PDB file of C-alpha atoms in Angstrom:
ATOM      1  CA  MET A   2       0.000   0.000   0.000  1.00  0.00           C
ATOM      2  CA  LYS A   3       2.872   2.372   0.758  1.00  0.00           C
ATOM      3  CA  TYR A   4       4.170   2.153  -2.818  1.00  0.00           C
ATOM      4  CA  ILE A   5       0.686   2.574  -4.323  1.00  0.00           C
ATOM      5  CA  TYR A   6       0.285   5.690  -2.172  1.00  0.00           C
ATOM      6  CA  PHE A   7       3.703   6.930  -3.366  1.00  0.00           C
ATOM      7  CA  ILE A   8       2.697   6.532  -7.022  1.00  0.00           C
ATOM      8  CA  ILE A   9      -0.611   8.365  -6.434  1.00  0.00           C
ATOM      9  CA  THR A  10       1.183  11.150  -4.545  1.00  0.00           C
ATOM     10  CA  CYS A  11       3.700  11.595  -7.360  1.00  0.00           C
ATOM     11  CA  PHE A  12       0.885  11.692  -9.935  1.00  0.00           C
ATOM     12  CA  TRP A  13      -1.040  14.416  -8.110  1.00  0.00           C
ATOM     13  CA  THR A  14       2.131  16.378  -7.420  1.00  0.00           C
ATOM     14  CA  LEU A  15       2.932  16.399 -11.110  1.00  0.00           C
ATOM     15  CA  CYS A  16      -0.632  17.430 -12.000  1.00  0.00           C
ATOM     16  CA  LEU A  17      -1.013  20.166  -9.395  1.00  0.00           C
ATOM     17  CA  PHE A  18       2.559  21.494  -9.259  1.00  0.00           C
ATOM     18  CA  PRO A  19       4.230  21.183 -12.651  1.00  0.00           C
ATOM     19  CA  GLN A  20       7.322  23.052 -11.415  1.00  0.00           C
ATOM     20  CA  SER A  21       8.075  20.118  -9.106  1.00  0.00           C
ATOM     21  CA  THR A  22       8.924  17.951 -12.137  1.00  0.00           C
ATOM     22  CA  SER A  23      12.433  19.415 -11.904  1.00  0.00           C
ATOM     23  CA  TYR A  24      12.926  17.946  -8.410  1.00  0.00           C
ATOM     24  CA  HIS A  25      14.823  14.711  -7.903  1.00  0.00           C
ATOM     25  CA  LEU A  26      15.033  12.566  -4.801  1.00  0.00           C
ATOM     26  CA  VAL A  27      18.341  12.985  -2.948  1.00  0.00           C
ATOM     27  CA  TRP A  28      17.620  11.356   0.432  1.00  0.00           C
ATOM     28  CA  ALA A  29      14.849   9.296   2.004  1.00  0.00           C
ATOM     29  CA  ASP A  30      13.939   6.989   4.822  1.00  0.00           C
ATOM     30  CA  GLU A  31      10.902   4.785   4.212  1.00  0.00           C
ATOM     31  CA  PHE A  32      11.194   3.169   7.681  1.00  0.00           C
ATOM     32  CA  ASN A  33      10.749  -0.297   6.226  1.00  0.00           C
ATOM     33  CA  GLY A  34      13.084  -1.978   8.683  1.00  0.00           C
ATOM     34  CA  GLU A  35      12.282  -3.419  12.096  1.00  0.00           C
ATOM     35  CA  GLY A  36      13.596  -2.227  15.411  1.00  0.00           C
ATOM     36  CA  ARG A  37      16.339   0.360  15.610  1.00  0.00           C
ATOM     37  CA  LEU A  38      16.690   3.155  13.053  1.00  0.00           C
ATOM     38  CA  ASP A  39      19.314   3.357  10.319  1.00  0.00           C
ATOM     39  CA  SER A  40      22.338   4.839  12.121  1.00  0.00           C
ATOM     40  CA  THR A  41      23.787   6.127   8.856  1.00  0.00           C
ATOM     41  CA  LYS A  42      20.782   8.456   8.593  1.00  0.00           C
ATOM     42  CA  TRP A  43      19.754   9.275  12.166  1.00  0.00           C
ATOM     43  CA  ASP A  44      21.259  10.212  15.491  1.00  0.00           C
ATOM     44  CA  TYR A  45      19.397  10.731  18.777  1.00  0.00           C
ATOM     45  CA  GLU A  46      19.084  13.687  21.096  1.00  0.00           C
ATOM     46  CA  LEU A  47      19.399  12.374  24.632  1.00  0.00           C
ATOM     47  CA  GLY A  48      18.294  13.725  28.002  1.00  0.00           C
ATOM     48  CA  TYR A  49      16.611  17.046  28.616  1.00  0.00           C
ATOM     49  CA  VAL A  50      17.037  19.333  25.608  1.00  0.00           C
ATOM     50  CA  ARG A  51      14.761  22.421  25.409  1.00  0.00           C
ATOM     51  CA  ASN A  52      11.564  24.408  26.026  1.00  0.00           C
ATOM     52  CA  ASN A  53      10.836  23.408  29.644  1.00  0.00           C
ATOM     53  CA  GLU A  54       9.522  20.066  28.407  1.00  0.00           C
ATOM     54  CA  LEU A  55       8.722  17.233  30.806  1.00  0.00           C
ATOM     55  CA  GLN A  56      10.238  14.237  29.012  1.00  0.00           C
ATOM     56  CA  TYR A  57      13.680  12.679  29.096  1.00  0.00           C
ATOM     57  CA  TYR A  58      14.753  11.769  25.564  1.00  0.00           C
ATOM     58  CA  THR A  59      16.123   8.258  25.064  1.00  0.00           C
ATOM     59  CA  ASP A  60      17.223   6.002  22.229  1.00  0.00           C
ATOM     60  CA  ARG A  61      15.404   3.040  23.736  1.00  0.00           C
ATOM     61  CA  ILE A  62      13.390   0.804  21.452  1.00  0.00           C
ATOM     62  CA  GLU A  63      10.228   1.376  23.509  1.00  0.00           C
ATOM     63  CA  ASN A  64      10.451   5.114  22.746  1.00  0.00           C
ATOM     64  CA  VAL A  65      11.610   5.051  19.127  1.00  0.00           C
ATOM     65  CA  ARG A  66      11.580   2.254  16.559  1.00  0.00           C
ATOM     66  CA  GLN A  67      10.734   1.134  13.059  1.00  0.00           C
ATOM     67  CA  PHE A  68       7.713  -1.141  12.999  1.00  0.00           C
ATOM     68  CA  ASP A  69       5.257  -2.246  10.319  1.00  0.00           C
ATOM     69  CA  GLY A  70       6.631   0.227   7.773  1.00  0.00           C
ATOM     70  CA  ASN A  71       6.547   3.266  10.046  1.00  0.00           C
ATOM     71  CA  LEU A  72       8.669   5.281  12.397  1.00  0.00           C
ATOM     72  CA  GLU A  73       7.062   5.261  15.853  1.00  0.00           C
ATOM     73  CA  ILE A  74       7.951   7.757  18.588  1.00  0.00           C
ATOM     74  CA  THR A  75       6.173   6.983  21.839  1.00  0.00           C
ATOM     75  CA  ILE A  76       5.740   8.990  25.034  1.00  0.00           C
ATOM     76  CA  LEU A  77       5.737   6.736  28.081  1.00  0.00           C
ATOM     77  CA  PRO A  78       4.750   7.631  31.660  1.00  0.00           C
ATOM     78  CA  LYS A  79       8.093   6.328  32.869  1.00  0.00           C
ATOM     79  CA  LYS A  80      10.336   8.116  35.354  1.00  0.00           C
ATOM     80  CA  MET A  81      13.954   8.627  34.339  1.00  0.00           C
ATOM     81  CA  ASN A  82      16.667  10.850  35.803  1.00  0.00           C
ATOM     82  CA  GLY A  83      14.146  13.035  37.617  1.00  0.00           C
ATOM     83  CA  PHE A  84      11.696  13.352  34.726  1.00  0.00           C
ATOM     84  CA  GLN A  85       8.189  11.890  34.720  1.00  0.00           C
ATOM     85  CA  TYR A  86       8.104  10.814  31.072  1.00  0.00           C
ATOM     86  CA  THR A  87      10.329   9.415  28.331  1.00  0.00           C
ATOM     87  CA  SER A  88      10.157  10.041  24.599  1.00  0.00           C
ATOM     88  CA  ALA A  89      12.544  10.460  21.656  1.00  0.00           C
ATOM     89  CA  SER A  90      13.996  13.019  19.271  1.00  0.00           C
ATOM     90  CA  ILE A  91      15.823  11.959  16.105  1.00  0.00           C
ATOM     91  CA  ILE A  92      18.094  14.154  13.982  1.00  0.00           C
ATOM     92  CA  THR A  93      20.110  13.967  10.764  1.00  0.00           C
ATOM     93  CA  LYS A  94      22.789  16.231  12.249  1.00  0.00           C
ATOM     94  CA  ASP A  95      26.295  15.143  11.191  1.00  0.00           C
ATOM     95  CA  ARG A  96      24.658  12.610   8.845  1.00  0.00           C
ATOM     96  CA  ALA A  97      22.902  14.727   6.235  1.00  0.00           C
ATOM     97  CA  GLU A  98      22.108  18.387   5.638  1.00  0.00           C
ATOM     98  CA  TRP A  99      20.584  20.344   2.768  1.00  0.00           C
ATOM     99  CA  LEU A 100      20.393  23.827   1.327  1.00  0.00           C
ATOM    100  CA  TYR A 101      17.082  24.401  -0.504  1.00  0.00           C
ATOM    101  CA  GLY A 102      14.777  21.733  -1.875  1.00  0.00           C
ATOM    102  CA  LYS A 103      11.535  20.031  -0.943  1.00  0.00           C
ATOM    103  CA  ILE A 104      11.373  18.254   2.410  1.00  0.00           C
ATOM    104  CA  GLU A 105       8.300  16.172   3.137  1.00  0.00           C
ATOM    105  CA  GLY A 106       7.013  13.556   5.524  1.00  0.00           C
ATOM    106  CA  ARG A 107       3.793  11.600   5.920  1.00  0.00           C
ATOM    107  CA  PHE A 108       2.582  11.643   9.535  1.00  0.00           C
ATOM    108  CA  LYS A 109      -0.330  11.003  11.819  1.00  0.00           C
ATOM    109  CA  MET A 110      -0.423  12.122  15.430  1.00  0.00           C
ATOM    110  CA  PRO A 111      -2.344  11.570  18.629  1.00  0.00           C
ATOM    111  CA  LYS A 112      -4.260  14.356  20.315  1.00  0.00           C
ATOM    112  CA  GLY A 113      -4.053  15.059  24.023  1.00  0.00           C
ATOM    113  CA  LYS A 114      -3.315  17.796  26.510  1.00  0.00           C
ATOM    114  CA  GLY A 115       0.417  18.450  26.676  1.00  0.00           C
ATOM    115  CA  PHE A 116       1.430  16.753  23.402  1.00  0.00           C
ATOM    116  CA  TRP A 117       3.723  18.650  21.011  1.00  0.00           C
ATOM    117  CA  SER A 118       4.453  16.811  17.752  1.00  0.00           C
ATOM    118  CA  CYS A 119       7.245  18.305  15.630  1.00  0.00           C
ATOM    119  CA  PHE A 120       8.867  17.900  12.194  1.00  0.00           C
ATOM    120  CA  TRP A 121      11.420  20.659  11.562  1.00  0.00           C
ATOM    121  CA  THR A 122      14.905  21.802  10.581  1.00  0.00           C
ATOM    122  CA  LEU A 123      17.737  23.685  12.262  1.00  0.00           C
ATOM    123  CA  GLY A 124      20.699  25.439  10.717  1.00  0.00           C
ATOM    124  CA  SER A 125      23.771  23.217  10.816  1.00  0.00           C
ATOM    125  CA  SER A 126      25.757  26.135  12.281  1.00  0.00           C
ATOM    126  CA  ILE A 127      23.829  25.996  15.574  1.00  0.00           C
ATOM    127  CA  ASP A 128      26.801  24.762  17.611  1.00  0.00           C
ATOM    128  CA  ASP A 129      28.923  27.669  16.378  1.00  0.00           C
ATOM    129  CA  ILE A 130      26.477  30.586  16.411  1.00  0.00           C
ATOM    130  CA  GLY A 131      23.524  29.371  18.486  1.00  0.00           C
ATOM    131  CA  TRP A 132      19.794  29.773  18.093  1.00  0.00           C
ATOM    132  CA  PRO A 133      18.015  31.700  16.576  1.00  0.00           C
ATOM    133  CA  LYS A 134      20.934  32.924  14.450  1.00  0.00           C
ATOM    134  CA  CYS A 135      21.226  29.461  12.897  1.00  0.00           C
ATOM    135  CA  GLY A 136      17.609  29.591  11.667  1.00  0.00           C
ATOM    136  CA  GLU A 137      14.747  27.152  12.208  1.00  0.00           C
ATOM    137  CA  ILE A 138      12.015  25.924   9.859  1.00  0.00           C
ATOM    138  CA  ASP A 139       9.060  24.214  11.527  1.00  0.00           C
ATOM    139  CA  ILE A 140       7.584  22.078   8.756  1.00  0.00           C
ATOM    140  CA  PHE A 141       4.772  21.355  11.175  1.00  0.00           C
ATOM    141  CA  GLU A 142       4.011  21.591  14.871  1.00  0.00           C
ATOM    142  CA  HIS A 143       0.884  20.248  16.525  1.00  0.00           C
ATOM    143  CA  ILE A 144      -0.097  20.835  20.130  1.00  0.00           C
ATOM    144  CA  ASP A 145      -2.702  19.443  22.509  1.00  0.00           C
ATOM    145  CA  ASP A 146      -6.118  18.376  21.274  1.00  0.00           C
ATOM    146  CA  GLU A 147      -6.487  20.903  18.443  1.00  0.00           C
ATOM    147  CA  ASN A 148      -7.053  19.998  14.805  1.00  0.00           C
ATOM    148  CA  ILE A 149      -4.513  22.613  13.735  1.00  0.00           C
ATOM    149  CA  ALA A 150      -1.080  22.366  12.120  1.00  0.00           C
ATOM    150  CA  HIS A 151       1.377  25.244  12.495  1.00  0.00           C
ATOM    151  CA  GLY A 152       4.157  26.131  10.049  1.00  0.00           C
ATOM    152  CA  THR A 153       6.736  28.712  11.171  1.00  0.00           C
ATOM    153  CA  ALA A 154      10.191  30.113  10.447  1.00  0.00           C
ATOM    154  CA  HIS A 155      12.414  31.448  13.233  1.00  0.00           C
ATOM    155  CA  TRP A 156      15.522  33.575  12.805  1.00  0.00           C
ATOM    156  CA  ALA A 157      17.532  36.477  14.276  1.00  0.00           C
ATOM    157  CA  ASN A 158      16.770  40.012  13.138  1.00  0.00           C
ATOM    158  CA  GLU A 159      19.274  42.799  12.450  1.00  0.00           C
ATOM    159  CA  VAL A 160      20.010  43.210  16.175  1.00  0.00           C
ATOM    160  CA  ASP A 161      20.202  39.454  16.788  1.00  0.00           C
ATOM    161  CA  LYS A 162      16.794  39.229  18.452  1.00  0.00           C
ATOM    162  CA  HIS A 163      14.457  36.325  17.859  1.00  0.00           C
ATOM    163  CA  THR A 164      11.786  36.893  15.239  1.00  0.00           C
ATOM    164  CA  SER A 165       9.377  34.522  13.572  1.00  0.00           C
ATOM    165  CA  LYS A 166       6.669  34.328  10.950  1.00  0.00           C
ATOM    166  CA  GLY A 167       4.119  31.564  10.766  1.00  0.00           C
ATOM    167  CA  ASN A 168       0.643  30.496   9.851  1.00  0.00           C
ATOM    168  CA  GLN A 169      -1.727  27.673  10.717  1.00  0.00           C
ATOM    169  CA  THR A 170      -4.403  25.599   9.048  1.00  0.00           C
ATOM    170  CA  GLU A 171      -7.148  23.293  10.231  1.00  0.00           C
ATOM    171  CA  ILE A 172      -6.541  19.596   9.664  1.00  0.00           C
ATOM    172  CA  ASN A 173      -7.423  16.301  11.294  1.00  0.00           C
ATOM    173  CA  VAL A 174      -3.977  15.420  12.627  1.00  0.00           C
ATOM    174  CA  GLU A 175      -5.127  11.908  13.615  1.00  0.00           C
ATOM    175  CA  GLU A 176      -5.379  11.045   9.914  1.00  0.00           C
ATOM    176  CA  TRP A 177      -2.427  10.551   7.575  1.00  0.00           C
ATOM    177  CA  HIS A 178      -1.236  13.722   5.826  1.00  0.00           C
ATOM    178  CA  VAL A 179       1.856  14.779   3.872  1.00  0.00           C
ATOM    179  CA  TYR A 180       3.533  17.811   5.444  1.00  0.00           C
ATOM    180  CA  SER A 181       6.172  19.600   3.385  1.00  0.00           C
ATOM    181  CA  ILE A 182       8.154  22.717   2.654  1.00  0.00           C
ATOM    182  CA  GLU A 183       9.403  23.932  -0.716  1.00  0.00           C
ATOM    183  CA  TRP A 184      12.528  25.972  -0.003  1.00  0.00           C
ATOM    184  CA  THR A 185      14.164  28.020  -2.746  1.00  0.00           C
ATOM    185  CA  PRO A 186      16.588  30.972  -2.826  1.00  0.00           C
ATOM    186  CA  LYS A 187      13.518  33.199  -3.092  1.00  0.00           C
ATOM    187  CA  ASN A 188      11.009  31.810  -0.582  1.00  0.00           C
ATOM    188  CA  ILE A 189       9.911  29.043   1.759  1.00  0.00           C
ATOM    189  CA  SER A 190       6.423  27.613   1.231  1.00  0.00           C
ATOM    190  CA  TRP A 191       4.498  25.343   3.605  1.00  0.00           C
ATOM    191  CA  LEU A 192       2.130  22.700   2.205  1.00  0.00           C
ATOM    192  CA  ILE A 193      -0.154  19.957   3.478  1.00  0.00           C
ATOM    193  CA  ASP A 194      -1.159  17.288   0.970  1.00  0.00           C
ATOM    194  CA  GLY A 195       0.223  19.538  -1.762  1.00  0.00           C
ATOM    195  CA  LYS A 196      -1.872  22.574  -0.773  1.00  0.00           C
ATOM    196  CA  LYS A 197       0.095  25.687   0.193  1.00  0.00           C
ATOM    197  CA  TYR A 198      -1.051  27.601   3.275  1.00  0.00           C
ATOM    198  CA  HIS A 199       1.970  29.772   4.138  1.00  0.00           C
ATOM    199  CA  GLU A 200       4.970  31.398   2.454  1.00  0.00           C
ATOM    200  CA  ILE A 201       7.753  33.797   3.409  1.00  0.00           C
ATOM    201  CA  ASN A 202      10.135  35.782   1.228  1.00  0.00           C
ATOM    202  CA  ILE A 203      13.850  35.158   1.856  1.00  0.00           C
ATOM    203  CA  GLU A 204      15.265  36.487  -1.413  1.00  0.00           C
ATOM    204  CA  ASN A 205      18.731  38.013  -0.984  1.00  0.00           C
ATOM    205  CA  GLY A 206      18.411  37.604   2.791  1.00  0.00           C
ATOM    206  CA  ILE A 207      15.617  40.188   3.034  1.00  0.00           C
ATOM    207  CA  ASN A 208      14.605  41.071   6.605  1.00  0.00           C
ATOM    208  CA  SER A 209      17.756  39.401   7.989  1.00  0.00           C
ATOM    209  CA  THR A 210      16.836  35.962   6.625  1.00  0.00           C
ATOM    210  CA  SER A 211      20.395  34.981   5.677  1.00  0.00           C
ATOM    211  CA  GLU A 212      19.993  31.927   7.983  1.00  0.00           C
ATOM    212  CA  PHE A 213      17.853  30.347   5.286  1.00  0.00           C
ATOM    213  CA  HIS A 214      20.656  30.459   2.746  1.00  0.00           C
ATOM    214  CA  GLU A 215      22.748  27.997   4.754  1.00  0.00           C
ATOM    215  CA  PRO A 216      22.424  24.198   5.167  1.00  0.00           C
ATOM    216  CA  HIS A 217      19.895  22.747   7.621  1.00  0.00           C
ATOM    217  CA  TYR A 218      19.369  19.298   9.131  1.00  0.00           C
ATOM    218  CA  ILE A 219      16.096  17.518   9.995  1.00  0.00           C
ATOM    219  CA  LEU A 220      14.590  16.782  13.402  1.00  0.00           C
ATOM    220  CA  VAL A 221      11.532  14.712  14.356  1.00  0.00           C
ATOM    221  CA  ASN A 222      10.487  14.704  18.006  1.00  0.00           C
ATOM    222  CA  PHE A 223       7.476  14.172  20.230  1.00  0.00           C
ATOM    223  CA  PRO A 224       7.686  16.161  23.488  1.00  0.00           C
ATOM    224  CA  ILE A 225       5.192  16.410  26.314  1.00  0.00           C
ATOM    225  CA  GLY A 226       4.629  19.613  28.258  1.00  0.00           C
ATOM    226  CA  GLY A 227       6.807  22.637  27.662  1.00  0.00           C
ATOM    227  CA  SER A 228       6.394  26.341  27.127  1.00  0.00           C
ATOM    228  CA  TRP A 229       3.658  26.065  24.499  1.00  0.00           C
ATOM    229  CA  PRO A 230       1.315  23.119  25.250  1.00  0.00           C
ATOM    230  CA  GLN A 231       1.833  23.301  29.026  1.00  0.00           C
ATOM    231  CA  LYS A 232       1.358  20.257  31.252  1.00  0.00           C
ATOM    232  CA  PRO A 233      -0.738  17.158  30.541  1.00  0.00           C
ATOM    233  CA  ASP A 234      -3.812  16.610  32.686  1.00  0.00           C
ATOM    234  CA  VAL A 235      -6.137  13.795  33.713  1.00  0.00           C
ATOM    235  CA  THR A 236      -7.541  13.616  30.175  1.00  0.00           C
ATOM    236  CA  THR A 237      -4.130  12.851  28.637  1.00  0.00           C
ATOM    237  CA  LYS A 238      -3.927   9.244  27.473  1.00  0.00           C
ATOM    238  CA  LEU A 239      -0.538   7.539  27.698  1.00  0.00           C
ATOM    239  CA  PRO A 240       1.352   5.825  26.168  1.00  0.00           C
ATOM    240  CA  ALA A 241       0.903   7.946  23.019  1.00  0.00           C
ATOM    241  CA  THR A 242       2.589   7.399  19.658  1.00  0.00           C
ATOM    242  CA  MET A 243       3.351   9.644  16.711  1.00  0.00           C
ATOM    243  CA  TYR A 244       3.681   7.746  13.415  1.00  0.00           C
ATOM    244  CA  CYS A 245       5.710   8.638  10.323  1.00  0.00           C
ATOM    245  CA  ASP A 246       5.394   6.651   7.092  1.00  0.00           C
ATOM    246  CA  TYR A 247       8.386   8.263   5.354  1.00  0.00           C
ATOM    247  CA  ILE A 248      10.611  11.325   5.102  1.00  0.00           C
ATOM    248  CA  ARG A 249      11.953  12.377   1.681  1.00  0.00           C
ATOM    249  CA  VAL A 250      14.187  15.191   0.499  1.00  0.00           C
ATOM    250  CA  TYR A 251      14.203  16.431  -3.084  1.00  0.00           C
ATOM    251  CA  GLN A 252      16.388  19.031  -4.755  1.00  0.00           C
ATOM    252  CA  LEU A 253      16.304  20.766  -8.102  1.00  0.00           C
ATOM    253  CA  LYS A 254      18.139  19.064 -10.943  1.00  0.00           C
TER     254      LYS A 254
END
């Protein structure tokens, strides 16, 4: 079924977006293995990382695995190193990075108070210059029990202060959808199932957007709690799993 879906997706992409015919696939993970992820493609963030979140990130198979053709990232109500929950965050840092192109993934997510599903990129220079100067592209974020996907860019303005520009669209996140960006020297566009709902201009680094003319790497993570969704409550059902069918990166020929 995955390959039938891929053929249908390609057909509709060609019909609806003729300019995409000049893209070619340069990297992908179809998550067709079993158990641990492909270490040539992914590394793991471990421990507490960011945003006042409540989970401890692990590389344990119960938190992150390939199974039945999907990537699964699962939040567990398991105490570890002073944290109440465990989950996972995977990154292509030091494995693969890209400047411009189309980055897409097919996901479905659970809803619940405190959940914060994420598919995004960070500038590969983050260790040298920090955030937000490295730049960040949130291909999608989903929080709590809303049927809303958010797409946002973050960067540093002319006085090195954080700035961002985003938009949102209604969608049933518990169903499968393809979330993507099309990133060119002129703009970044956000799409769901091939339909654009947000775009920003980055041409010639306008409005201090030079961060988006440097390579970025991919992250996929599933936090709980944090500065945006806040804490889970009695309605939050755990364990909870975010599923990803594939992630693909295309660039212009």
